[in-house]
PDB file of C-alpha atoms in Angstrom:
ATOM      1  CA  MET A   1     -85.707 -88.229 -88.480  1.00 48.00           C
ATOM      2  CA  LYS A   2     -81.377 -87.716 -88.661  1.00 51.00           C
ATOM      3  CA  ARG A   3     -81.741 -84.461 -87.473  1.00 50.00           C
ATOM      4  CA  SER A   4     -83.644 -86.222 -84.169  1.00 48.00           C
ATOM      5  CA  ALA A   5     -79.987 -89.307 -84.908  1.00 43.00           C
ATOM      6  CA  ILE A   6     -78.147 -86.691 -83.929  1.00 45.00           C
ATOM      7  CA  PHE A   7     -79.402 -84.444 -81.797  1.00 43.00           C
ATOM      8  CA  SER A   8     -80.603 -87.253 -78.774  1.00 44.00           C
ATOM      9  CA  VAL A   9     -76.752 -88.533 -79.542  1.00 42.00           C
ATOM     10  CA  PHE A  10     -76.092 -85.364 -78.457  1.00 44.00           C
ATOM     11  CA  LEU A  11     -77.860 -84.980 -75.852  1.00 44.00           C
ATOM     12  CA  GLY A  12     -76.423 -88.507 -74.814  1.00 45.00           C
ATOM     13  CA  LEU A  13     -73.451 -87.473 -74.528  1.00 43.00           C
ATOM     14  CA  ALA A  14     -74.006 -83.779 -72.943  1.00 43.00           C
ATOM     15  CA  VAL A  15     -76.289 -85.964 -70.137  1.00 43.00           C
ATOM     16  CA  GLY A  16     -74.042 -88.466 -69.685  1.00 43.00           C
ATOM     17  CA  ASN A  17     -71.072 -87.789 -67.393  1.00 43.00           C
ATOM     18  CA  ALA A  18     -73.765 -86.404 -65.046  1.00 41.00           C
ATOM     19  CA  SER A  19     -75.693 -89.926 -64.433  1.00 45.00           C
ATOM     20  CA  ALA A  20     -75.085 -91.620 -60.849  1.00 47.00           C
ATOM     21  CA  THR A  21     -72.811 -94.413 -60.233  1.00 76.00           C
ATOM     22  CA  SER A  22     -74.567 -96.511 -58.086  1.00 91.00           C
ATOM     23  CA  LEU A  23     -72.068 -99.667 -56.476  1.00 95.00           C
ATOM     24  CA  LEU A  24     -74.606-102.490 -57.284  1.00 95.00           C
ATOM     25  CA  GLY A  25     -73.801-104.834 -60.723  1.00 94.00           C
ATOM     26  CA  ASN A  26     -70.095-104.040 -60.082  1.00 95.00           C
ATOM     27  CA  THR A  27     -67.474-106.984 -58.884  1.00 96.00           C
ATOM     28  CA  PHE A  28     -65.069-105.996 -55.591  1.00 97.00           C
ATOM     29  CA  GLU A  29     -62.463-107.641 -53.411  1.00 98.00           C
ATOM     30  CA  PHE A  30     -62.858-108.238 -49.939  1.00 98.00           C
ATOM     31  CA  ARG A  31     -60.533-109.764 -47.331  1.00 98.00           C
ATOM     32  CA  TYR A  32     -60.307-109.214 -43.604  1.00 98.00           C
ATOM     33  CA  PHE A  33     -56.718-109.040 -42.074  1.00 97.00           C
ATOM     34  CA  TYR A  34     -55.746-109.710 -38.706  1.00 95.00           C
ATOM     35  CA  PRO A  35     -52.883-108.963 -37.408  1.00 95.00           C
ATOM     36  CA  THR A  36     -51.375-106.756 -40.023  1.00 95.00           C
ATOM     37  CA  LEU A  37     -52.998-105.423 -43.463  1.00 95.00           C
ATOM     38  CA  SER A  38     -49.738-107.198 -44.905  1.00 95.00           C
ATOM     39  CA  SER A  39     -51.031-110.865 -43.532  1.00 95.00           C
ATOM     40  CA  ASN A  40     -52.763-113.788 -44.731  1.00 97.00           C
ATOM     41  CA  PRO A  41     -56.237-112.725 -45.446  1.00 97.00           C
ATOM     42  CA  TYR A  42     -58.222-113.923 -42.121  1.00 96.00           C
ATOM     43  CA  GLU A  43     -59.330-118.249 -42.345  1.00 96.00           C
ATOM     44  CA  ASN A  44     -62.801-117.704 -40.568  1.00 96.00           C
ATOM     45  CA  SER A  45     -64.001-115.005 -42.762  1.00 97.00           C
ATOM     46  CA  ALA A  46     -65.532-114.869 -46.746  1.00 97.00           C
ATOM     47  CA  ASN A  47     -63.035-113.258 -48.332  1.00 97.00           C
ATOM     48  CA  GLY A  48     -63.459-113.391 -52.076  1.00 97.00           C
ATOM     49  CA  LEU A  49     -64.270-111.347 -55.063  1.00 97.00           C
ATOM     50  CA  TYR A  50     -67.825-110.309 -55.760  1.00 97.00           C
ATOM     51  CA  LYS A  51     -70.885-109.388 -57.301  1.00 97.00           C
ATOM     52  CA  ALA A  52     -73.470-106.247 -54.947  1.00 96.00           C
ATOM     53  CA  ASP A  53     -77.132-107.567 -55.958  1.00 94.00           C
ATOM     54  CA  ALA A  54     -79.847-106.783 -54.006  1.00 91.00           C
ATOM     55  CA  GLY A  55     -79.091-108.739 -50.620  1.00 93.00           C
ATOM     56  CA  ILE A  56     -76.124-110.090 -48.632  1.00 96.00           C
ATOM     57  CA  GLU A  57     -72.696-110.316 -50.102  1.00 97.00           C
ATOM     58  CA  ILE A  58     -70.896-111.212 -47.762  1.00 97.00           C
ATOM     59  CA  ASP A  59     -71.470-113.185 -45.164  1.00 96.00           C
ATOM     60  CA  ASN A  60     -68.607-114.382 -42.652  1.00 96.00           C
ATOM     61  CA  ILE A  61     -66.672-110.751 -41.776  1.00 96.00           C
ATOM     62  CA  ALA A  62     -64.771-112.978 -38.659  1.00 94.00           C
ATOM     63  CA  ASP A  63     -65.644-115.422 -37.184  1.00 95.00           C
ATOM     64  CA  GLY A  64     -69.757-115.485 -38.173  1.00 95.00           C
ATOM     65  CA  SER A  65     -69.585-112.013 -35.976  1.00 96.00           C
ATOM     66  CA  ALA A  66     -71.080-110.311 -38.941  1.00 97.00           C
ATOM     67  CA  ARG A  67     -72.463-109.754 -42.821  1.00 97.00           C
ATOM     68  CA  MET A  68     -71.501-107.055 -45.558  1.00 98.00           C
ATOM     69  CA  ASP A  69     -74.751-105.967 -47.888  1.00 98.00           C
ATOM     70  CA  ILE A  70     -73.325-103.753 -50.831  1.00 97.00           C
ATOM     71  CA  GLN A  71     -76.028-101.345 -51.940  1.00 96.00           C
ATOM     72  CA  ASN A  72     -76.880 -98.287 -54.119  1.00 94.00           C
ATOM     73  CA  ASN A  73     -74.291 -95.955 -52.669  1.00 95.00           C
ATOM     74  CA  ARG A  74     -74.246 -97.161 -48.883  1.00 96.00           C
ATOM     75  CA  ILE A  75     -72.621-100.032 -47.504  1.00 97.00           C
ATOM     76  CA  VAL A  76     -74.649-101.623 -44.347  1.00 97.00           C
ATOM     77  CA  ILE A  77     -72.624-104.217 -41.974  1.00 97.00           C
ATOM     78  CA  ASP A  78     -74.950-106.023 -39.628  1.00 97.00           C
ATOM     79  CA  PHE A  79     -73.634-107.808 -36.671  1.00 97.00           C
ATOM     80  CA  LEU A  80     -74.615-111.291 -35.058  1.00 97.00           C
ATOM     81  CA  TYR A  81     -73.264-111.392 -31.948  1.00 96.00           C
ATOM     82  CA  GLY A  82     -71.702-109.536 -28.866  1.00 94.00           C
ATOM     83  CA  SER A  83     -68.127-109.299 -28.611  1.00 94.00           C
ATOM     84  CA  ARG A  84     -64.693-107.393 -29.402  1.00 92.00           C
ATOM     85  CA  TYR A  85     -62.351-107.267 -31.917  1.00 92.00           C
ATOM     86  CA  GLY A  86     -58.914-108.562 -30.258  1.00 87.00           C
ATOM     87  CA  ASP A  87     -56.093-105.355 -30.207  1.00 87.00           C
ATOM     88  CA  ALA A  88     -53.098-107.479 -29.279  1.00 83.00           C
ATOM     89  CA  GLY A  89     -50.270-107.346 -30.738  1.00 85.00           C
ATOM     90  CA  ALA A  90     -53.195-106.924 -33.755  1.00 92.00           C
ATOM     91  CA  GLU A  91     -51.768-103.123 -35.128  1.00 94.00           C
ATOM     92  CA  PHE A  92     -54.638-103.918 -37.839  1.00 96.00           C
ATOM     93  CA  ASN A  93     -58.005-106.026 -37.004  1.00 96.00           C
ATOM     94  CA  GLY A  94     -60.197-105.392 -40.040  1.00 96.00           C
ATOM     95  CA  TRP A  95     -61.018-105.371 -43.895  1.00 97.00           C
ATOM     96  CA  VAL A  96     -60.507-103.931 -46.915  1.00 98.00           C
ATOM     97  CA  LEU A  97     -62.720-103.571 -50.197  1.00 98.00           C
ATOM     98  CA  ARG A  98     -61.935-102.928 -53.364  1.00 97.00           C
ATOM     99  CA  ASP A  99     -63.350-102.569 -56.436  1.00 96.00           C
ATOM    100  CA  ILE A 100     -61.428-104.714 -59.074  1.00 94.00           C
ATOM    101  CA  TYR A 101     -62.858-103.660 -61.993  1.00 93.00           C
ATOM    102  CA  GLY A 102     -62.795-100.218 -61.397  1.00 90.00           C
ATOM    103  CA  LYS A 103     -66.509 -99.702 -63.063  1.00 91.00           C
ATOM    104  CA  ALA A 104     -68.014 -98.558 -60.189  1.00 91.00           C
ATOM    105  CA  GLY A 105     -66.740 -95.125 -60.220  1.00 89.00           C
ATOM    106  CA  LYS A 106     -63.891 -93.326 -57.820  1.00 93.00           C
ATOM    107  CA  PHE A 107     -64.313 -93.292 -54.635  1.00 95.00           C
ATOM    108  CA  THR A 108     -64.808 -90.341 -53.801  1.00 95.00           C
ATOM    109  CA  SER A 109     -66.664 -89.803 -50.069  1.00 95.00           C
ATOM    110  CA  VAL A 110     -66.718 -92.751 -47.311  1.00 96.00           C
ATOM    111  CA  THR A 111     -68.690 -91.492 -44.080  1.00 96.00           C
ATOM    112  CA  VAL A 112     -70.640 -92.788 -41.116  1.00 96.00           C
ATOM    113  CA  ASP A 113     -74.289 -92.421 -41.716  1.00 95.00           C
ATOM    114  CA  PRO A 114     -75.643 -90.683 -38.313  1.00 95.00           C
ATOM    115  CA  SER A 115     -77.760 -94.057 -38.221  1.00 94.00           C
ATOM    116  CA  THR A 116     -75.603 -95.904 -37.461  1.00 94.00           C
ATOM    117  CA  THR A 117     -75.199 -97.909 -33.764  1.00 93.00           C
ATOM    118  CA  PHE A 118     -72.158 -99.344 -34.280  1.00 91.00           C
ATOM    119  CA  ALA A 119     -69.753 -96.736 -31.964  1.00 87.00           C
ATOM    120  CA  GLY A 120     -65.647 -95.935 -32.381  1.00 89.00           C
ATOM    121  CA  ILE A 121     -64.055 -95.984 -36.051  1.00 89.00           C
ATOM    122  CA  GLY A 122     -62.741 -93.189 -35.613  1.00 84.00           C
ATOM    123  CA  ASN A 123     -59.509 -93.097 -37.808  1.00 88.00           C
ATOM    124  CA  GLY A 124     -60.020 -97.001 -37.654  1.00 94.00           C
ATOM    125  CA  LEU A 125     -62.170 -95.448 -41.940  1.00 97.00           C
ATOM    126  CA  SER A 126     -60.262 -94.996 -44.879  1.00 96.00           C
ATOM    127  CA  PHE A 127     -60.291 -95.046 -48.373  1.00 97.00           C
ATOM    128  CA  THR A 128     -58.715 -95.008 -51.812  1.00 96.00           C
ATOM    129  CA  ASP A 129     -59.947 -94.482 -55.510  1.00 94.00           C
ATOM    130  CA  ASP A 130     -60.894 -97.727 -55.653  1.00 95.00           C
ATOM    131  CA  THR A 131     -60.307 -99.695 -51.532  1.00 97.00           C
ATOM    132  CA  ILE A 132     -62.709 -98.775 -48.209  1.00 97.00           C
ATOM    133  CA  LYS A 133     -60.523-100.325 -45.844  1.00 97.00           C
ATOM    134  CA  LEU A 134     -62.040-100.253 -41.610  1.00 97.00           C
ATOM    135  CA  ASN A 135     -59.786-101.287 -38.838  1.00 96.00           C
ATOM    136  CA  TRP A 136     -61.902-102.023 -36.254  1.00 94.00           C
ATOM    137  CA  LYS A 137     -58.835-102.737 -33.740  1.00 93.00           C
ATOM    138  CA  GLY A 138     -59.536-103.655 -30.438  1.00 93.00           C
ATOM    139  CA  LEU A 139     -63.740-101.917 -30.759  1.00 93.00           C
ATOM    140  CA  SER A 140     -66.908-104.177 -28.893  1.00 94.00           C
ATOM    141  CA  PHE A 141     -69.925-105.010 -30.825  1.00 94.00           C
ATOM    142  CA  SER A 142     -73.187-105.653 -29.289  1.00 95.00           C
ATOM    143  CA  GLN A 143     -75.692-108.467 -31.532  1.00 96.00           C
ATOM    144  CA  HIS A 144     -77.937-105.857 -33.327  1.00 95.00           C
ATOM    145  CA  ASP A 145     -75.570-103.499 -34.098  1.00 96.00           C
ATOM    146  CA  GLN A 146     -75.021-102.183 -36.777  1.00 96.00           C
ATOM    147  CA  LEU A 147     -72.287 -99.652 -39.585  1.00 97.00           C
ATOM    148  CA  VAL A 148     -73.934 -97.258 -42.590  1.00 97.00           C
ATOM    149  CA  LEU A 149     -71.324 -96.126 -44.290  1.00 97.00           C
ATOM    150  CA  ASN A 150     -72.077 -93.921 -46.663  1.00 97.00           C
ATOM    151  CA  VAL A 151     -70.691 -93.998 -50.591  1.00 96.00           C
ATOM    152  CA  LYS A 152     -70.169 -91.256 -53.656  1.00 95.00           C
ATOM    153  CA  THR A 153     -68.640 -92.185 -56.125  1.00 92.00           C
ATOM    154  CA  GLY A 154     -66.731 -90.481 -59.472  1.00 85.00           C
ATOM    155  CA  LEU A 155     -69.750 -87.459 -60.371  1.00 54.00           C
ATOM    156  CA  GLY A 156     -71.483 -88.887 -60.609  1.00 41.00           C
ATOM    157  CA  ASN A 157     -72.977 -88.756 -56.664  1.00 40.00           C
ATOM    158  CA  VAL A 158     -71.755 -85.771 -56.511  1.00 40.00           C
ATOM    159  CA  ALA A 159     -74.273 -82.350 -55.500  1.00 43.00           C
ATOM    160  CA  SER A 160     -74.879 -80.757 -59.018  1.00 45.00           C
ATOM    161  CA  PRO A 161     -70.982 -79.357 -59.789  1.00 51.00           C
ATOM    162  CA  VAL A 162     -70.289 -77.111 -62.158  1.00 56.00           C
ATOM    163  CA  PRO A 163     -69.966 -77.649 -65.558  1.00 62.00           C
ATOM    164  CA  GLU A 164     -66.129 -76.887 -66.283  1.00 67.00           C
ATOM    165  CA  PRO A 165     -66.312 -73.900 -69.565  1.00 72.00           C
ATOM    166  CA  GLN A 166     -65.184 -76.689 -71.712  1.00 75.00           C
ATOM    167  CA  SER A 167     -68.351 -78.153 -71.227  1.00 73.00           C
ATOM    168  CA  VAL A 168     -70.139 -75.157 -71.870  1.00 75.00           C
ATOM    169  CA  ALA A 169     -68.178 -74.573 -75.164  1.00 78.00           C
ATOM    170  CA  LEU A 170     -68.617 -78.314 -76.665  1.00 79.00           C
ATOM    171  CA  MET A 171     -72.552 -77.842 -75.935  1.00 81.00           C
ATOM    172  CA  ALA A 172     -73.520 -74.290 -76.808  1.00 83.00           C
ATOM    173  CA  ALA A 173     -70.535 -75.448 -80.424  1.00 82.00           C
ATOM    174  CA  GLY A 174     -72.865 -78.591 -80.583  1.00 85.00           C
ATOM    175  CA  LEU A 175     -76.101 -76.246 -80.059  1.00 85.00           C
ATOM    176  CA  LEU A 176     -75.287 -74.325 -83.050  1.00 87.00           C
ATOM    177  CA  GLY A 177     -74.560 -76.803 -85.997  1.00 85.00           C
ATOM    178  CA  ILE A 178     -78.103 -78.723 -85.105  1.00 90.00           C
ATOM    179  CA  ALA A 179     -79.398 -74.452 -85.684  1.00 87.00           C
ATOM    180  CA  ALA A 180     -78.028 -75.152 -88.944  1.00 86.00           C
ATOM    181  CA  VAL A 181     -78.537 -78.042 -89.996  1.00 86.00           C
ATOM    182  CA  ARG A 182     -81.982 -77.379 -89.492  1.00 85.00           C
ATOM    183  CA  ARG A 183     -81.881 -73.486 -90.817  1.00 85.00           C
ATOM    184  CA  ARG A 184     -80.516 -75.037 -94.336  1.00 84.00           C
ATOM    185  CA  ALA A 185     -83.643 -78.321 -93.799  1.00 79.00           C
ATOM    186  CA  LYS A 186     -85.709 -75.780 -94.187  1.00 80.00           C
ATOM    187  CA  ALA A 187     -84.063 -73.176 -96.848  1.00 78.00           C
ATOM    188  CA  GLN A 188     -84.067 -76.266 -99.514  1.00 77.00           C
ATOM    189  CA  ASP A 189     -87.364 -78.066 -98.339  1.00 73.00           C
ATOM    190  CA  SER A 190     -88.416 -73.622 -99.448  1.00 72.00           C
ATOM    191  CA  LYS A 191     -86.413 -73.969-102.724  1.00 73.00           C
ATOM    192  CA  ASN A 192     -88.191 -77.735-103.637  1.00 70.00           C
ATOM    193  CA  PRO A 193     -91.242 -77.477-102.361  1.00 66.00           C
ATOM    194  CA  ALA A 194     -93.141 -80.687-102.585  1.00 60.00           C
ATOM    195  CA  PRO A 195     -95.482 -81.929-105.925  1.00 62.00           C
TER     196      PRO A 195
END
């Protein structure tokens, strides 16, 4: 029993770093900015804190133009009517989404999915470890357009990383330790047979 518990803990530690990190269950701060990033958040937008769960999190992106669904490893924005995001005198017309508690893992990649029907993002999409920014100033959109962003965080969503030599050495030492404990227990069992 004791050996099984030790092995389970070791296995959990070895596999724990490879588990996928999901956006779901994490709290994000959504802010819409116009005409600059240093402006106060745009009043006719659902600015605030949102916990990513099943379904739509943000139902009013700038004048009710779109809504946002934060999913397991992507963000889906559905446009509700057609128009154009203004650019007259604006350096920024878009949104900022921030992982306020840092529990989703570091953003390592944010890309536009090929299924996207909203065109022209270009250099308007950027990200840091905990923040995604999208400046769609001057872009037009139609009703039922969709923007899909694929989001990778931490090591969880990165394809099979090669383990560091220290990790392999640590795992080998743990396996040798488990083997030694089993050998010792077997030797004691053979010296003290059951009555």
